[in-house]
mmCIF file of C-alpha atoms in Angstrom:
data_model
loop_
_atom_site.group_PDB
_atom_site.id
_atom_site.type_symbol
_atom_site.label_atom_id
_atom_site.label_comp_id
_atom_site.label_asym_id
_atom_site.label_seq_id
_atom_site.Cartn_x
_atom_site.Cartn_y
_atom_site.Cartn_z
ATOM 1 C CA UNK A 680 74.641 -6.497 -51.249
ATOM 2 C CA UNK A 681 71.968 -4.302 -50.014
ATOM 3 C CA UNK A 682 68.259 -5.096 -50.728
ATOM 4 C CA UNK A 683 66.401 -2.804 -52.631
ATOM 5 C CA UNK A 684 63.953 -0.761 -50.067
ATOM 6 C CA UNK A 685 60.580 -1.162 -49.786
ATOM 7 C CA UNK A 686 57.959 1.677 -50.461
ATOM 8 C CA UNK A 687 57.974 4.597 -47.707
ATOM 9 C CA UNK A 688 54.033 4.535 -46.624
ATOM 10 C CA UNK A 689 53.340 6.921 -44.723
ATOM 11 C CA UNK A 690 52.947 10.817 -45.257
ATOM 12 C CA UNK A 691 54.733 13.679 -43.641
ATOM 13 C CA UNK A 692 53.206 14.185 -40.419
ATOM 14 C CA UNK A 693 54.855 17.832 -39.399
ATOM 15 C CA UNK A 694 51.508 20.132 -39.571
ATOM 16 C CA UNK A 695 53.778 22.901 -40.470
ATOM 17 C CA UNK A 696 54.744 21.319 -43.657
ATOM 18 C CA UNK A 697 53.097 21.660 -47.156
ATOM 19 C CA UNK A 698 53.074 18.238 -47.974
ATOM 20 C CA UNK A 699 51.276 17.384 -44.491
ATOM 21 C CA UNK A 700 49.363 13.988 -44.988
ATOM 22 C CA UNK A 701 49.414 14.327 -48.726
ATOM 23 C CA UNK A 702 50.374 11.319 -50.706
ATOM 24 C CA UNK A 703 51.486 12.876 -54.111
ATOM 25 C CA UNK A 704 54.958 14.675 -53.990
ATOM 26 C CA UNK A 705 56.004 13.294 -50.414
ATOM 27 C CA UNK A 706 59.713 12.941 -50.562
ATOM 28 C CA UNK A 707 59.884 10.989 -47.124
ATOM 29 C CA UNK A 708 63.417 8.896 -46.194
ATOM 30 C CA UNK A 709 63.885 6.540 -43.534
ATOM 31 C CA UNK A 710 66.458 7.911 -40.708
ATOM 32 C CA UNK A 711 66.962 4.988 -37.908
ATOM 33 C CA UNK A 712 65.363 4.549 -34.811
ATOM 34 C CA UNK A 713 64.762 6.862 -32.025
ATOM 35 C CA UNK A 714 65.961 5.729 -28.238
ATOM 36 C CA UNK A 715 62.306 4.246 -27.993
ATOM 37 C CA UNK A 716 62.673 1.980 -30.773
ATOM 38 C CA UNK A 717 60.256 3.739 -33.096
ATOM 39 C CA UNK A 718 61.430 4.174 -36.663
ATOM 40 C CA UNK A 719 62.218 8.059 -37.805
ATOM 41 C CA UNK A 720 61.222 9.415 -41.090
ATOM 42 C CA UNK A 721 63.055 12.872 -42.312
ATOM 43 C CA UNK A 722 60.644 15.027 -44.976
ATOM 44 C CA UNK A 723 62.601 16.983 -48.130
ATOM 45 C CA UNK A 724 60.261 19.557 -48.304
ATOM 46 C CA UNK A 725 59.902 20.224 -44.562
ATOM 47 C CA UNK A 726 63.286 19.115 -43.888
ATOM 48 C CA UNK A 727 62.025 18.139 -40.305
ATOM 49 C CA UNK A 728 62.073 14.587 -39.237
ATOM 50 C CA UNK A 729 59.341 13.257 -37.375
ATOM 51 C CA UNK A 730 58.537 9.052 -35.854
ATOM 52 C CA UNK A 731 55.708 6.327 -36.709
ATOM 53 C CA UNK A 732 53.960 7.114 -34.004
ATOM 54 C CA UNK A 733 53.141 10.831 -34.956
ATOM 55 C CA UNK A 734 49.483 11.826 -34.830
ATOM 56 C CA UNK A 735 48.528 8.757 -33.322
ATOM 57 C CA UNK A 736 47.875 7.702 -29.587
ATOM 58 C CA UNK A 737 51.331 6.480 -29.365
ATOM 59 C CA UNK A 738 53.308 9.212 -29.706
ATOM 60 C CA UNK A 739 55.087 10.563 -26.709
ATOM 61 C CA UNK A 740 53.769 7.287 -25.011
ATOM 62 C CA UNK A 741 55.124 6.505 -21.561
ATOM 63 C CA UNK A 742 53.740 3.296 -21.829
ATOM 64 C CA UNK A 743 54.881 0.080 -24.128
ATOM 65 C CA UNK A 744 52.373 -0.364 -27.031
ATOM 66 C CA UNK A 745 51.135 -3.858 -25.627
ATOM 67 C CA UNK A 746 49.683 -1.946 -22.553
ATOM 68 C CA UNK A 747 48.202 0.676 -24.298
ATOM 69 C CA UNK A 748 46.394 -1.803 -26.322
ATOM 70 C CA UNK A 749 45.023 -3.423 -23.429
ATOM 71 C CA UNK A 750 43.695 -0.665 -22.436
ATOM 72 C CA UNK A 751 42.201 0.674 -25.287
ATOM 73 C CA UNK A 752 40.308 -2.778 -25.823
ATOM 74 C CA UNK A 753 38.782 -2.380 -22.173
ATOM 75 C CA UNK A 754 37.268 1.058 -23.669
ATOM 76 C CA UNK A 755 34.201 -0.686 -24.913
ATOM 77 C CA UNK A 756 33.726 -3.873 -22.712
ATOM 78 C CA UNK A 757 31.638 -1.781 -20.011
ATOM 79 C CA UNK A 758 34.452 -1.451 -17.530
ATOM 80 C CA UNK A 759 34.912 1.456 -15.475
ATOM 81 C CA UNK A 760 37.971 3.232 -15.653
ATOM 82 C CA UNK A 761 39.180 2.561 -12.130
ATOM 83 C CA UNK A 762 38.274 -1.144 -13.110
ATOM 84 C CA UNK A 763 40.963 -0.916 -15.206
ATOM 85 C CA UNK A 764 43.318 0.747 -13.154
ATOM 86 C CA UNK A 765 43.085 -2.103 -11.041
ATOM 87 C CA UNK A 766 43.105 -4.957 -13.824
ATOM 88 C CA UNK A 767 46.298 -2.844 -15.387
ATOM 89 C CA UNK A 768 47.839 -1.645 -12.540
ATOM 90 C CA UNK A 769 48.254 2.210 -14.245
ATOM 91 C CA UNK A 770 46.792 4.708 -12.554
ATOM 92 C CA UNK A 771 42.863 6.331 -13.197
ATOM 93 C CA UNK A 772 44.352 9.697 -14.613
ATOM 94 C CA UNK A 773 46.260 7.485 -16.951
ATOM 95 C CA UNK A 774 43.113 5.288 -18.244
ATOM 96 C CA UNK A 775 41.407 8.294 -18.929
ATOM 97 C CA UNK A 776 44.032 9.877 -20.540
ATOM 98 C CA UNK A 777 44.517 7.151 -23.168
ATOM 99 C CA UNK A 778 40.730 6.952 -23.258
ATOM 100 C CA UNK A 779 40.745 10.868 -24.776
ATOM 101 C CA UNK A 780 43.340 10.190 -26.949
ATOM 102 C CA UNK A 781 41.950 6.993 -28.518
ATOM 103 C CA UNK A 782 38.361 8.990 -28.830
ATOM 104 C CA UNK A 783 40.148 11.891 -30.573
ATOM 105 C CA UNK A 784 41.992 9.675 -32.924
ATOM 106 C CA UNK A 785 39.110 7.441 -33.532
ATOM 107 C CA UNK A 786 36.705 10.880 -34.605
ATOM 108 C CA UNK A 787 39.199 11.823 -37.514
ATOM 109 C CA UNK A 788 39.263 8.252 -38.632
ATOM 110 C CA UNK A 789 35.115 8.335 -38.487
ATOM 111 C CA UNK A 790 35.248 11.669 -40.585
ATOM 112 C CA UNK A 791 38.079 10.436 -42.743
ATOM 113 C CA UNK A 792 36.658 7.003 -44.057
ATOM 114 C CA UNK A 793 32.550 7.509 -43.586
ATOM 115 C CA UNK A 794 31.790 9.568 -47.151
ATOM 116 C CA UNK A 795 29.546 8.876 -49.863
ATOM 117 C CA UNK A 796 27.765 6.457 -48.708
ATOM 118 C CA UNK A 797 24.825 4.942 -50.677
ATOM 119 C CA UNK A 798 21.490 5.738 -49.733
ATOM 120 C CA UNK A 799 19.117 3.352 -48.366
ATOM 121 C CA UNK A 800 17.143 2.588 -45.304
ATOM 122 C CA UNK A 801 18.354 4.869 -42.561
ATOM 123 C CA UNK A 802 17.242 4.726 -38.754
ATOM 124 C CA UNK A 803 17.262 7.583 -36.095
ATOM 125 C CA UNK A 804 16.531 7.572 -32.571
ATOM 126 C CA UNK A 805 18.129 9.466 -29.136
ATOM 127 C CA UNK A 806 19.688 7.491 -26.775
ATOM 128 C CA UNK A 807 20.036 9.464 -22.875
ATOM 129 C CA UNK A 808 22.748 9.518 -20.205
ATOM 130 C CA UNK A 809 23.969 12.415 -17.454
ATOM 131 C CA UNK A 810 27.231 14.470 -17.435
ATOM 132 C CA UNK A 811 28.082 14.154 -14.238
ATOM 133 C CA UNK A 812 24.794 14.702 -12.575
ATOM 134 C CA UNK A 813 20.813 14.645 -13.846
ATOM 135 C CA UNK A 814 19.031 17.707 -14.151
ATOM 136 C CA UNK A 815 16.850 17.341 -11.125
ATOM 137 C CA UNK A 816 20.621 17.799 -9.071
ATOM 138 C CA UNK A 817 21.571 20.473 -11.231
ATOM 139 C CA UNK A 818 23.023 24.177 -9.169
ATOM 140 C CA UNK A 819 22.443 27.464 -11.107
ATOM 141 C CA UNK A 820 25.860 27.888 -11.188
ATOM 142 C CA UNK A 821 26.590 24.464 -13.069
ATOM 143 C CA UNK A 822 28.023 24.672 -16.719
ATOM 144 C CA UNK A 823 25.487 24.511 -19.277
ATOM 145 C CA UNK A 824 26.898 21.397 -20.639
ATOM 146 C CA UNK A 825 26.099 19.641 -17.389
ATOM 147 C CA UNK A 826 22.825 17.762 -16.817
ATOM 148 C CA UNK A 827 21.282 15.504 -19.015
ATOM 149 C CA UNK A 828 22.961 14.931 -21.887
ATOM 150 C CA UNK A 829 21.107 13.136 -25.071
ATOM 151 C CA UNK A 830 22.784 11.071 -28.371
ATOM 152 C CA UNK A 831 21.151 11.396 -31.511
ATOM 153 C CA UNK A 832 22.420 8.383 -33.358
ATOM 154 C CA UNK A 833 21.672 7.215 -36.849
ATOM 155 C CA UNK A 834 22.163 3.870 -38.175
ATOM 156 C CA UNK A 835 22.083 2.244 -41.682
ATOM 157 C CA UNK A 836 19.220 -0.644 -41.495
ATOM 158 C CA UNK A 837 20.936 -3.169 -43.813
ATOM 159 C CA UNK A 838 24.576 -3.035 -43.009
ATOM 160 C CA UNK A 839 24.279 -1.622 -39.647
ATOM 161 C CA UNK A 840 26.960 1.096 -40.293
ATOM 162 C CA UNK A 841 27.028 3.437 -37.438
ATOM 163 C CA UNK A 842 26.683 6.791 -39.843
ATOM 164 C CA UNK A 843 26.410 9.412 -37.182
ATOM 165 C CA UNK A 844 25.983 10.941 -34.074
ATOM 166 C CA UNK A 845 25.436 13.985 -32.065
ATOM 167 C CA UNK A 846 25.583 14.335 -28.353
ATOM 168 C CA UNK A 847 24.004 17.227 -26.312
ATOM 169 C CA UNK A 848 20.972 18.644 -24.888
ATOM 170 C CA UNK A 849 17.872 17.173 -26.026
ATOM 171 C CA UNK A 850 16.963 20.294 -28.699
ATOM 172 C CA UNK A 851 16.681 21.241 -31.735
ATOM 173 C CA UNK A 852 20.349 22.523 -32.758
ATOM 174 C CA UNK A 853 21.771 19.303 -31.346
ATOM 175 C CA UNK A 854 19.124 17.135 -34.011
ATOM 176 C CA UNK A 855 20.753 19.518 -36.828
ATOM 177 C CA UNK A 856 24.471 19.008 -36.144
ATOM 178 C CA UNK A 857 23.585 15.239 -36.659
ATOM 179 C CA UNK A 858 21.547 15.695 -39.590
ATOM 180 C CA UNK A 859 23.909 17.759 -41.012
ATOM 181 C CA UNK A 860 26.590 15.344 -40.227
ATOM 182 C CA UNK A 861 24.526 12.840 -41.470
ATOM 183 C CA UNK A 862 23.717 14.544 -44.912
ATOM 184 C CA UNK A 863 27.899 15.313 -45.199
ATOM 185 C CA UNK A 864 28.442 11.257 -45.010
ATOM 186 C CA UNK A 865 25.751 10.006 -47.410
ATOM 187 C CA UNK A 866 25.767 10.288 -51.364
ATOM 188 C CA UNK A 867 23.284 13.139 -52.401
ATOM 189 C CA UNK A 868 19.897 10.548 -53.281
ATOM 190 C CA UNK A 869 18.014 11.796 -56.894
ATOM 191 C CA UNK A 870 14.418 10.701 -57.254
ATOM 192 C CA UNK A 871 15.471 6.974 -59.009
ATOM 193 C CA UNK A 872 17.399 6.492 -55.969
ATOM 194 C CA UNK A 873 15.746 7.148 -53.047
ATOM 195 C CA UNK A 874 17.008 8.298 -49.583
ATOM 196 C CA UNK A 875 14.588 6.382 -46.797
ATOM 197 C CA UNK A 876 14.511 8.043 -42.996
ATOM 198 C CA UNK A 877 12.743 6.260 -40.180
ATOM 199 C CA UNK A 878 12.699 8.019 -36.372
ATOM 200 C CA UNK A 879 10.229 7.651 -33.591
ATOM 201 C CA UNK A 880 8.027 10.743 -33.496
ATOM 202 C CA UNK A 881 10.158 13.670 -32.387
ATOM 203 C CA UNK A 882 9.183 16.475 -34.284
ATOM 204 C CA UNK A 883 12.706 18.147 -34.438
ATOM 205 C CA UNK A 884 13.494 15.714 -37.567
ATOM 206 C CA UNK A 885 10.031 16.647 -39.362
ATOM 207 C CA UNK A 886 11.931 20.143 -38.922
ATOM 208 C CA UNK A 887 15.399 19.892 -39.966
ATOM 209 C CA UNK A 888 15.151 17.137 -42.691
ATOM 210 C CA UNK A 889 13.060 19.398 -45.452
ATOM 211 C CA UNK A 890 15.816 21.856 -44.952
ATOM 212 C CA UNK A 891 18.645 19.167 -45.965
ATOM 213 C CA UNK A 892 16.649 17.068 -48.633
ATOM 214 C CA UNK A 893 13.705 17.673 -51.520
ATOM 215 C CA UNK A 894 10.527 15.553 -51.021
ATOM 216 C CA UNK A 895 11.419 13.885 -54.075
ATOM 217 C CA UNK A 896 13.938 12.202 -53.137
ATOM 218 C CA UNK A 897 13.372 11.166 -49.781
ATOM 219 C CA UNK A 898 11.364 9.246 -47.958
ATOM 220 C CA UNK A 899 10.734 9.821 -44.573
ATOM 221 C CA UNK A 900 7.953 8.091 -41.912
ATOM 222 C CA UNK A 901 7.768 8.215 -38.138
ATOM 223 C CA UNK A 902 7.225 5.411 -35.713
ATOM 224 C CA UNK A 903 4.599 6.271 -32.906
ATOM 225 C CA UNK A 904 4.531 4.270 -29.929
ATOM 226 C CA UNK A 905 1.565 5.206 -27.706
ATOM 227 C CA UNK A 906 1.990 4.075 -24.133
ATOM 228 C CA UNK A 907 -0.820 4.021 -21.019
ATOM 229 C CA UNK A 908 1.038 3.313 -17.777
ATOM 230 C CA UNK A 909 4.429 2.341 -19.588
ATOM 231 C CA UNK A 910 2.512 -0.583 -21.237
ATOM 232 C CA UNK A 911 2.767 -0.306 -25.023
ATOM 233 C CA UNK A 912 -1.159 0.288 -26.093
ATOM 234 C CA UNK A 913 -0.255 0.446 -29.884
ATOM 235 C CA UNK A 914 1.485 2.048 -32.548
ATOM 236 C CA UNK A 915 1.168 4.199 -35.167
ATOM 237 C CA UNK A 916 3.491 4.377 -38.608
ATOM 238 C CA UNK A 917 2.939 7.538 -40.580
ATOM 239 C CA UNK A 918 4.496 9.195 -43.784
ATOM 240 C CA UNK A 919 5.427 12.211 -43.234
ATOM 241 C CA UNK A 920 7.689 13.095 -46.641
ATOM 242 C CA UNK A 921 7.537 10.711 -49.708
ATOM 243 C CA UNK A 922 5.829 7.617 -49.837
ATOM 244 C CA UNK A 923 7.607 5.054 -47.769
ATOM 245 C CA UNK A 924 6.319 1.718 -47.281
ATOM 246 C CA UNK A 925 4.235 1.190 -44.050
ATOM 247 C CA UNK A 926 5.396 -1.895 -43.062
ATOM 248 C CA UNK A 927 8.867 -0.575 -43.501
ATOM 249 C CA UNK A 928 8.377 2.236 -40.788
ATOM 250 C CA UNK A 929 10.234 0.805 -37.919
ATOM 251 C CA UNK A 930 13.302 1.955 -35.221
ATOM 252 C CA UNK A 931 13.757 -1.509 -33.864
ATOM 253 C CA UNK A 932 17.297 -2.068 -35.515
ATOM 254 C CA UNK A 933 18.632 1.323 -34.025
ATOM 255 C CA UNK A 934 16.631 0.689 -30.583
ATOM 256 C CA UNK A 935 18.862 -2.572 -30.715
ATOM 257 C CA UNK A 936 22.009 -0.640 -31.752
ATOM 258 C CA UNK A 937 21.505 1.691 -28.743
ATOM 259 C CA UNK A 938 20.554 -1.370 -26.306
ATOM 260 C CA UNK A 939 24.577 -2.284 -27.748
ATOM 261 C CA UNK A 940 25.697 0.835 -26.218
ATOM 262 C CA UNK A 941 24.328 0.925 -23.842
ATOM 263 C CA UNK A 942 25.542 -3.054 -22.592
ATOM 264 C CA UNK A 943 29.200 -1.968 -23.894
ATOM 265 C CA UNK A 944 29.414 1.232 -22.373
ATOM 266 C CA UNK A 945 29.351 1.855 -18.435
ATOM 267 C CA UNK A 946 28.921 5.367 -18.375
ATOM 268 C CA UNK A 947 25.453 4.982 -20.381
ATOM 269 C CA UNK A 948 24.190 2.780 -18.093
ATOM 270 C CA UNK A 949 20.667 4.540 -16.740
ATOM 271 C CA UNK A 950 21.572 3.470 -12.910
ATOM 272 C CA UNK A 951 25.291 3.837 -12.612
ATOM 273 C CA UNK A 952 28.541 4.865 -11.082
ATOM 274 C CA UNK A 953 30.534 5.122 -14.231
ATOM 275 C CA UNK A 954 29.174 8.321 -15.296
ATOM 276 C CA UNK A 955 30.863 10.777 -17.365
ATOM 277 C CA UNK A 956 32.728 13.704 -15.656
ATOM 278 C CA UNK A 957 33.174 16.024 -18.612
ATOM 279 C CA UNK A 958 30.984 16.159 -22.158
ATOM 280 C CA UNK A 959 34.445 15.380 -23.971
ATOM 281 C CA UNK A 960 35.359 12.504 -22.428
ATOM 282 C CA UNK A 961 31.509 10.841 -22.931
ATOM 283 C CA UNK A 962 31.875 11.664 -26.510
ATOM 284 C CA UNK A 963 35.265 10.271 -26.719
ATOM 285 C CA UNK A 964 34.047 7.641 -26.050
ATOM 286 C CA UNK A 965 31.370 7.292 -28.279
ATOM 287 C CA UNK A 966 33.413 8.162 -30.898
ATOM 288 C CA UNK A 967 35.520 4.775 -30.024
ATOM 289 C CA UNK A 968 32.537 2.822 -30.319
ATOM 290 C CA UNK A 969 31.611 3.782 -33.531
ATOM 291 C CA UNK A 970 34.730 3.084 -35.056
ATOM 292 C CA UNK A 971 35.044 -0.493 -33.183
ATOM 293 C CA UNK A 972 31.189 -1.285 -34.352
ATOM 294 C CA UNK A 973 31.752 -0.531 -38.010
ATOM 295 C CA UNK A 974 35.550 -1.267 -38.842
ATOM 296 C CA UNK A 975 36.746 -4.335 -36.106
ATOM 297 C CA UNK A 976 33.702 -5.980 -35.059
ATOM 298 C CA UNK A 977 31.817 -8.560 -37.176
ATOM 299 C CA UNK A 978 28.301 -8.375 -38.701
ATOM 300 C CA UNK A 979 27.671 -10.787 -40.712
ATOM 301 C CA UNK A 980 29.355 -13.498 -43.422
ATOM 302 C CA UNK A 981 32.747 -12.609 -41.311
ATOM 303 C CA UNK A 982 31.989 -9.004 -42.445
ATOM 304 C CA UNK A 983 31.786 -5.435 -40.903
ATOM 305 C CA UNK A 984 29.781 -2.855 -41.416
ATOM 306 C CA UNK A 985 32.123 -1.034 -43.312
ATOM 307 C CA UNK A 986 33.002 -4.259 -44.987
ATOM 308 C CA UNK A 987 29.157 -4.527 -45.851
ATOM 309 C CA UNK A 988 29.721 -0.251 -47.171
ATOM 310 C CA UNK A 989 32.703 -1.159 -49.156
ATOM 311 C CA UNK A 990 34.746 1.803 -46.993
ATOM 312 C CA UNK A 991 37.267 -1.238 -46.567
ATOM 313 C CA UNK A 992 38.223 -4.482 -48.024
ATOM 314 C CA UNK A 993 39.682 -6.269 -44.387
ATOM 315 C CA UNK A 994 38.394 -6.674 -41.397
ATOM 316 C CA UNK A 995 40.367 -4.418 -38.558
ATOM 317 C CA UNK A 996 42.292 -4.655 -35.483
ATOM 318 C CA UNK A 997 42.753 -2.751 -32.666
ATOM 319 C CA UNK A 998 46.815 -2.670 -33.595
ATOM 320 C CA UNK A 999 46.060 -1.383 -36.671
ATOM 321 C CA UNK A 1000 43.716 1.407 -35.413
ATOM 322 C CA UNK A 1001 45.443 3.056 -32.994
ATOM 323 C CA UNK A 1002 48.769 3.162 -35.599
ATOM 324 C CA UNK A 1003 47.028 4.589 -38.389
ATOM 325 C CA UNK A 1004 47.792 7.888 -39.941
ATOM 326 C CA UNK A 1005 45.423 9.827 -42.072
ATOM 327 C CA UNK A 1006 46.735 10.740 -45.402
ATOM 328 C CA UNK A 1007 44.837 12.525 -48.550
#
């Protein structure tokens, strides 16, 4: 006697195809295996059939899953990518392959999951690195994306959610596509429930923020380290919108967040050989960070950060990562 089947998951993953990672009114069927062992789905409204590994860093993979999940867990333990070649024995081209991928996969999940979050205290600093060269080595005819190359990250203080970040030339258009980002991830704050912003004192966020948020509801003070021969003389806290609490006017939590990246990723190392080559591949690999920091690794009380946000109610592997599809 056959058992009665279990419920089909996942959505059709055929872009072409109205029902394309939508949940309500899939009418998905099981259809055996392919030669690679993956299971094979066939969609009634598409009437295409398409595998598990679909949309995912899997699919059309050369290599068995077990190596590509050693390699994606070298992506943040500050190894360089012929390091791993040589620990893996698959060539560099390969690595970074795999290492796109993973980065591209991880950014939808990262837009997908971080929404509405609740406001609170919120810290903002840059953190810099070189694509491939520094500016000082720079030709006229290099690419404009070349150079130095600066991360605007923003953390949340308490559960140390990794909320956004934006990586490009240290100006003012690169600040906004993080604030904006920023402002697109958190819930909108009212007056009872306050928004609070702390940075160190760039003036591009003194700029951009009053164009995202209303004085009334947020809160906003900069950190102001004055330094005489790199010693630290003193520092000054100011309120710049709102009225947020002076002692609370810090960017030590996100200084430490960046110090993370900093000791987990080679290629934003200040002295180093493990540079980026191309602007995509740095931010893929950003991108992988952030979703390892907030949905696999632990905070605190066996918790993540996204734990901590309520985005998710287990704590993550890497399996389960790089074989998740998207659905709305």
């Amino acid at each position: 006697m056959v058992g009665k089947r279990g419920p089909i998951l996942i959505t059709c993953q055929n872009p072409d195809c109205t029902y394309f990672q939508i949940e309500d009114g899939k009418n998905i069927t099981k259809n055996g295996h392919n030669s690679a062992g993956n299971q094979q789905y066939y969609c009634h409204h598409c009437r295409r059939f398409f595998i598990e590994t679909k949309n995912t860093p899997l699919y059309d993979s050369r290599l068995p899953r077990t190596a590509v999940l050693i390699i994606a867990k070298h992506s943040t333990e500050k190894t360089s990518i012929r390091g791993v070649s040589r620990v893996t024995g698959h060539h560099r081209d390969t690595i970074s392959r795999y290492y796109h991928l993973i980065g591209e996969h991880a950014e939808k999940l990262n837009d997908y999951f971080i929404h509405d979050i609740s406001a609170g205290d919120c810290e903002m600093d840059e953190i810099w690195e070189f694509v491939p060269k520094k500016n000082k080595n720079l030709l006229t005819t290099d690419s404009e994306e070349l150079g130095d190359c600066w991360s605007y990250t923003c953390f949340k203080r308490d559960s140390g959610l990794f909320l956004a970040f934006e990586s490009g030339k240290r100006n003012i258009d690169t600040c906004a596509d993080m604030l904006v980002r920023f402002f697109n991830r958190m819930e909108l704050p009212t007056p009872e429930n306050k928004i609070s912003i702390f940075t160190d004192g760039n003036v591009q966020y003194s700029i951009c923020l009053p164009e995202l948020y209303c004085e009334p509801c947020l809160d906003y003070g900069q950190v102001i380290k004055v330094k005489e021969k790199n010693k630290l003389v003193y520092v000054i806290r100011e309120k710049i919108m709102g009225n947020p609490d002076s002692k609370a006017i810090s960017t030590s939590v996100i200084e430490g967040y960046n110090n993370k990246i900093r000791q987990r990723l080679s290629r934003f190392g200040r002295k180093t050989a493990s540079f980026s080559k191309k602007l995509n591949r740095f931010i893929s690999a950003l991108n992988i960070f952030q979703f390892v920091h907030n949905f696999i690794e632990v905070k605190s009380s066996h918790k993540s950060p996204a734990m901590l946000e309520s985005i998710t109610d287990h704590l993550w592997n890497w399996s389960e990562f790089l074989n998740y599809h998207v659905q709305f």
